[in-house]
Amino acid sequence: MSITSFEKWKVEHLRFTVFTSKEYQIEELETWWQMLSPEGEIQEVSKKVKTGEFVVTGDCDNNTLELKVLGDRIDILLRSSKQSLTPTSIDVFDSFCMGTVSEMLPKFIQSIERWNSLVTKDEDNFVRFALGTVLINPVDSVKAGYEMLSKLLPFIKFDNEWSDFSFQANTPKEYEIDGIGALKFNYINKYSAAILYIKSINESFESKSNSYFCRREIDNSTEAGLELSIGKILPSLIDKLKEI
């Protein structure tokens, strides 16, 4: 099953992570960011001297794209730029979600592939890859949420009286990847059904609202300890990382 089979679910954020054997300078990161979002504009570049963390942040198609490097870890994070969360919203989840999976995942992967075309020229070596996301699906009630989760987790017998349900599992698989050979992938999924409580107060009145949703947190990664030349293998890796 692929993440794209959840095409109508809303995306809270998307993250692509690589661990590398090479350290990068802040100037390179700005070039990387522009490759990820050619039409966007960098809004902030920061460096934390004590930790050695570099962060480049900017606008990307009405969302926020963050490129962060800390030691051997590089994170590319796409999240919503929206800040308001009010009970008067037509769809409260649109206040912190970017769009649906079918809208956002292809765009994000296109950005990663543009970045890949740049770092491939340097023949950089990487030791691990990961693709993560949080998906949200609004429902009418907690009961409706459990009914939806029961279809995804048929081995669990849900009780309508339950609350604060959460389930996490890793289902590792091994695939043959051209140019690499056998490669192990970890597929970590965390499921939950929850209530979003919202309170809004202004000078004249106070309003409250409850919204129900199912949440699926996905963190897929390759096994650690390998040194990979990214080259033309990234599309194959992403294809496997998109699985659930």
GROMACS .gro file of C-alpha atoms in nm:
model
  244
    1MET     CA    1   0.000   0.000   0.000
    2SER     CA    2   0.124   0.351  -0.080
    3ILE     CA    3   0.085   0.679   0.104
    4THR     CA    4  -0.098   0.797  -0.207
    5SER     CA    5  -0.383   0.556  -0.124
    6PHE     CA    6  -0.468   0.810   0.148
    7GLU     CA    7  -0.501   1.079  -0.120
    8LYS     CA    8  -0.794   1.259   0.048
    9TRP     CA    9  -0.629   1.280   0.390
   10LYS     CA   10  -0.491   1.620   0.484
   11VAL     CA   11  -0.117   1.671   0.527
   12GLU     CA   12   0.009   1.838   0.844
   13HIS     CA   13   0.370   1.829   0.729
   14LEU     CA   14   0.612   1.640   0.503
   15ARG     CA   15   0.973   1.562   0.591
   16PHE     CA   16   1.263   1.414   0.397
   17THR     CA   17   1.575   1.331   0.599
   18VAL     CA   18   1.921   1.219   0.495
   19PHE     CA   19   2.226   1.133   0.701
   20THR     CA   20   2.550   1.218   0.527
   21SER     CA   21   2.922   1.162   0.570
   22LYS     CA   22   3.002   1.519   0.461
   23GLU     CA   23   2.960   1.851   0.642
   24TYR     CA   24   2.809   2.146   0.454
   25GLN     CA   25   2.856   2.522   0.474
   26ILE     CA   26   2.568   2.766   0.509
   27GLU     CA   27   2.630   2.902   0.157
   28GLU     CA   28   2.561   2.559   0.011
   29LEU     CA   29   2.237   2.534   0.208
   30GLU     CA   30   2.100   2.853   0.057
   31THR     CA   31   2.171   2.713  -0.290
   32TRP     CA   32   2.000   2.391  -0.188
   33TRP     CA   33   1.695   2.579  -0.063
   34GLN     CA   34   1.660   2.768  -0.392
   35MET     CA   35   1.679   2.437  -0.579
   36LEU     CA   36   1.402   2.297  -0.360
   37SER     CA   37   1.181   2.603  -0.412
   38PRO     CA   38   1.286   2.796  -0.727
   39GLU     CA   39   0.984   3.027  -0.708
   40GLY     CA   40   1.010   3.083  -0.334
   41GLU     CA   41   1.194   3.342  -0.130
   42ILE     CA   42   1.429   3.282   0.161
   43GLN     CA   43   1.301   3.462   0.470
   44GLU     CA   44   1.551   3.363   0.736
   45VAL     CA   45   1.898   3.209   0.764
   46SER     CA   46   2.020   3.119   1.111
   47LYS     CA   47   2.312   2.944   1.276
   48LYS     CA   48   2.337   2.823   1.634
   49VAL     CA   49   2.705   2.841   1.720
   50LYS     CA   50   2.690   2.612   2.024
   51THR     CA   51   2.510   2.326   1.848
   52GLY     CA   52   2.635   2.389   1.493
   53GLU     CA   53   2.279   2.391   1.359
   54PHE     CA   54   2.209   2.572   1.030
   55VAL     CA   55   1.849   2.655   0.930
   56VAL     CA   56   1.723   2.816   0.608
   57THR     CA   57   1.351   2.902   0.603
   58GLY     CA   58   1.129   3.058   0.341
   59ASP     CA   59   0.805   3.062   0.147
   60CYS     CA   60   0.724   2.770  -0.083
   61ASP     CA   61   0.396   2.782  -0.274
   62ASN     CA   62   0.211   2.947   0.017
   63ASN     CA   63   0.365   2.707   0.268
   64THR     CA   64   0.687   2.716   0.470
   65LEU     CA   65   0.993   2.520   0.359
   66GLU     CA   66   1.263   2.462   0.618
   67LEU     CA   67   1.606   2.319   0.540
   68LYS     CA   68   1.799   2.226   0.853
   69VAL     CA   69   2.145   2.075   0.900
   70LEU     CA   70   2.271   1.951   1.235
   71GLY     CA   71   2.588   1.744   1.227
   72ASP     CA   72   2.541   1.459   0.982
   73ARG     CA   73   2.163   1.503   0.959
   74ILE     CA   74   1.982   1.705   0.691
   75ASP     CA   75   1.607   1.768   0.724
   76ILE     CA   76   1.383   1.912   0.452
   77LEU     CA   77   1.051   2.004   0.613
   78LEU     CA   78   0.740   2.143   0.442
   79ARG     CA   79   0.464   2.275   0.669
   80SER     CA   80   0.172   2.513   0.663
   81SER     CA   81   0.237   2.886   0.690
   82LYS     CA   82  -0.104   2.945   0.846
   83GLN     CA   83  -0.109   3.052   1.208
   84SER     CA   84  -0.475   3.112   1.290
   85LEU     CA   85  -0.687   2.842   1.449
   86THR     CA   86  -1.044   2.955   1.514
   87PRO     CA   87  -1.377   2.778   1.566
   88THR     CA   88  -1.529   2.994   1.292
   89SER     CA   89  -1.312   2.839   1.020
   90ILE     CA   90  -1.508   2.656   0.750
   91ASP     CA   91  -1.272   2.363   0.804
   92VAL     CA   92  -1.064   2.405   1.117
   93PHE     CA   93  -0.806   2.154   0.993
   94ASP     CA   94  -0.727   2.381   0.700
   95SER     CA   95  -0.585   2.616   0.963
   96PHE     CA   96  -0.280   2.396   1.015
   97CYS     CA   97  -0.282   2.148   0.725
   98MET     CA   98  -0.137   2.223   0.380
   99GLY     CA   99  -0.371   2.028   0.155
  100THR     CA  100  -0.447   1.669   0.063
  101VAL     CA  101  -0.194   1.392   0.004
  102SER     CA  102  -0.275   1.389  -0.369
  103GLU     CA  103  -0.195   1.762  -0.386
  104MET     CA  104   0.111   1.786  -0.165
  105LEU     CA  105   0.313   1.465  -0.193
  106PRO     CA  106   0.388   1.487  -0.569
  107LYS     CA  107   0.500   1.851  -0.532
  108PHE     CA  108   0.723   1.764  -0.238
  109ILE     CA  109   0.886   1.475  -0.421
  110GLN     CA  110   0.946   1.697  -0.726
  111SER     CA  111   1.133   1.936  -0.497
  112ILE     CA  112   1.344   1.651  -0.358
  113GLU     CA  113   1.425   1.534  -0.710
  114ARG     CA  114   1.543   1.885  -0.806
  115TRP     CA  115   1.765   1.889  -0.499
  116ASN     CA  116   1.892   1.542  -0.595
  117SER     CA  117   1.999   1.670  -0.937
  118LEU     CA  118   2.220   1.926  -0.759
  119VAL     CA  119   2.387   1.707  -0.496
  120THR     CA  120   2.437   1.424  -0.746
  121LYS     CA  121   2.683   1.646  -0.934
  122ASP     CA  122   2.903   1.643  -0.625
  123GLU     CA  123   2.878   1.263  -0.596
  124ASP     CA  124   2.801   1.298  -0.227
  125ASN     CA  125   2.764   0.990  -0.014
  126PHE     CA  126   2.473   0.935   0.221
  127VAL     CA  127   2.426   0.671   0.487
  128ARG     CA  128   2.050   0.677   0.550
  129PHE     CA  129   1.725   0.818   0.407
  130ALA     CA  130   1.385   0.878   0.566
  131LEU     CA  131   1.045   1.007   0.453
  132GLY     CA  132   0.799   1.118   0.718
  133THR     CA  133   0.457   1.278   0.729
  134VAL     CA  134   0.156   1.333   0.952
  135LEU     CA  135  -0.184   1.275   0.790
  136ILE     CA  136  -0.515   1.403   0.928
  137ASN     CA  137  -0.864   1.288   0.836
  138PRO     CA  138  -1.161   1.473   0.994
  139VAL     CA  139  -1.450   1.258   1.122
  140ASP     CA  140  -1.787   1.335   1.279
  141SER     CA  141  -1.722   1.172   1.616
  142VAL     CA  142  -1.483   0.955   1.814
  143LYS     CA  143  -1.700   0.656   1.720
  144ALA     CA  144  -1.661   0.742   1.351
  145GLY     CA  145  -1.287   0.770   1.409
  146TYR     CA  146  -1.269   0.423   1.558
  147GLU     CA  147  -1.476   0.285   1.273
  148MET     CA  148  -1.225   0.428   1.027
  149LEU     CA  149  -0.926   0.295   1.223
  150SER     CA  150  -1.087  -0.050   1.247
  151LYS     CA  151  -1.061  -0.074   0.867
  152LEU     CA  152  -0.691   0.013   0.884
  153LEU     CA  153  -0.629  -0.209   1.188
  154PRO     CA  154  -0.872  -0.502   1.143
  155PHE     CA  155  -0.687  -0.710   1.404
  156ILE     CA  156  -0.793  -0.467   1.681
  157LYS     CA  157  -1.145  -0.484   1.825
  158PHE     CA  158  -1.242  -0.127   1.904
  159ASP     CA  159  -1.474  -0.023   2.185
  160ASN     CA  160  -1.675   0.298   2.152
  161GLU     CA  161  -1.605   0.373   2.518
  162TRP     CA  162  -1.232   0.395   2.458
  163SER     CA  163  -1.047   0.726   2.467
  164ASP     CA  164  -0.693   0.842   2.385
  165PHE     CA  165  -0.634   0.545   2.154
  166SER     CA  166  -0.284   0.515   2.007
  167PHE     CA  167  -0.112   0.228   1.826
  168GLN     CA  168   0.241   0.212   1.684
  169ALA     CA  169   0.423  -0.059   1.492
  170ASN     CA  170   0.728  -0.107   1.271
  171THR     CA  171   0.681  -0.348   0.979
  172PRO     CA  172   1.029  -0.382   0.822
  173LYS     CA  173   1.069  -0.512   0.468
  174GLU     CA  174   1.363  -0.592   0.242
  175TYR     CA  175   1.381  -0.494  -0.126
  176GLU     CA  176   1.626  -0.534  -0.409
  177ILE     CA  177   1.734  -0.186  -0.525
  178ASP     CA  178   1.921  -0.144  -0.853
  179GLY     CA  179   2.273  -0.026  -0.786
  180ILE     CA  180   2.259  -0.132  -0.420
  181GLY     CA  181   2.126  -0.484  -0.386
  182ALA     CA  182   1.919  -0.598  -0.088
  183LEU     CA  183   1.820  -0.306   0.133
  184LYS     CA  184   1.611  -0.311   0.450
  185PHE     CA  185   1.339  -0.050   0.500
  186ASN     CA  186   1.169   0.035   0.830
  187TYR     CA  187   0.801   0.133   0.813
  188ILE     CA  188   0.689   0.293   1.138
  189ASN     CA  189   0.322   0.390   1.162
  190LYS     CA  190   0.141   0.545   1.455
  191TYR     CA  191  -0.240   0.566   1.455
  192SER     CA  192  -0.467   0.767   1.682
  193ALA     CA  193  -0.816   0.912   1.707
  194ALA     CA  194  -0.852   1.238   1.894
  195ILE     CA  195  -1.053   1.551   1.967
  196LEU     CA  196  -0.930   1.901   1.888
  197TYR     CA  197  -1.058   2.147   2.149
  198ILE     CA  198  -1.065   2.512   2.043
  199LYS     CA  199  -1.151   2.812   2.255
  200SER     CA  200  -1.172   3.166   2.115
  201ILE     CA  201  -1.207   3.473   2.338
  202ASN     CA  202  -1.248   3.835   2.234
  203GLU     CA  203  -1.392   4.147   2.395
  204SER     CA  204  -1.756   4.057   2.335
  205PHE     CA  205  -1.786   3.678   2.358
  206GLU     CA  206  -1.625   3.342   2.411
  207SER     CA  207  -1.677   3.053   2.171
  208LYS     CA  208  -1.576   2.688   2.186
  209SER     CA  209  -1.559   2.412   1.930
  210ASN     CA  210  -1.470   2.043   1.919
  211SER     CA  211  -1.341   1.872   1.606
  212TYR     CA  212  -1.273   1.501   1.571
  213PHE     CA  213  -1.008   1.338   1.356
  214CYS     CA  214  -0.796   1.033   1.283
  215ARG     CA  215  -0.423   1.086   1.276
  216ARG     CA  216  -0.157   0.874   1.107
  217GLU     CA  217   0.208   0.949   1.170
  218ILE     CA  218   0.445   0.785   0.922
  219ASP     CA  219   0.822   0.754   0.953
  220ASN     CA  220   0.977   0.533   0.685
  221SER     CA  221   1.354   0.491   0.655
  222THR     CA  222   1.635   0.283   0.513
  223GLU     CA  223   1.855   0.083   0.746
  224ALA     CA  224   2.155   0.259   0.898
  225GLY     CA  225   2.519   0.179   0.838
  226LEU     CA  226   2.536   0.190   0.459
  227GLU     CA  227   2.721   0.444   0.247
  228LEU     CA  228   2.521   0.519  -0.066
  229SER     CA  229   2.603   0.730  -0.369
  230ILE     CA  230   2.268   0.895  -0.425
  231GLY     CA  231   2.299   0.918  -0.806
  232LYS     CA  232   2.005   0.773  -0.997
  233ILE     CA  233   1.885   0.552  -0.713
  234LEU     CA  234   1.684   0.819  -0.529
  235PRO     CA  235   1.362   0.766  -0.732
  236SER     CA  236   1.375   0.395  -0.647
  237LEU     CA  237   1.435   0.472  -0.280
  238ILE     CA  238   1.151   0.725  -0.264
  239ASP     CA  239   0.920   0.478  -0.436
  240LYS     CA  240   0.982   0.233  -0.151
  241LEU     CA  241   0.977   0.500   0.120
  242LYS     CA  242   0.627   0.601   0.005
  243GLU     CA  243   0.493   0.260   0.099
  244ILE     CA  244   0.299   0.205   0.420
   0.00000   0.00000   0.00000
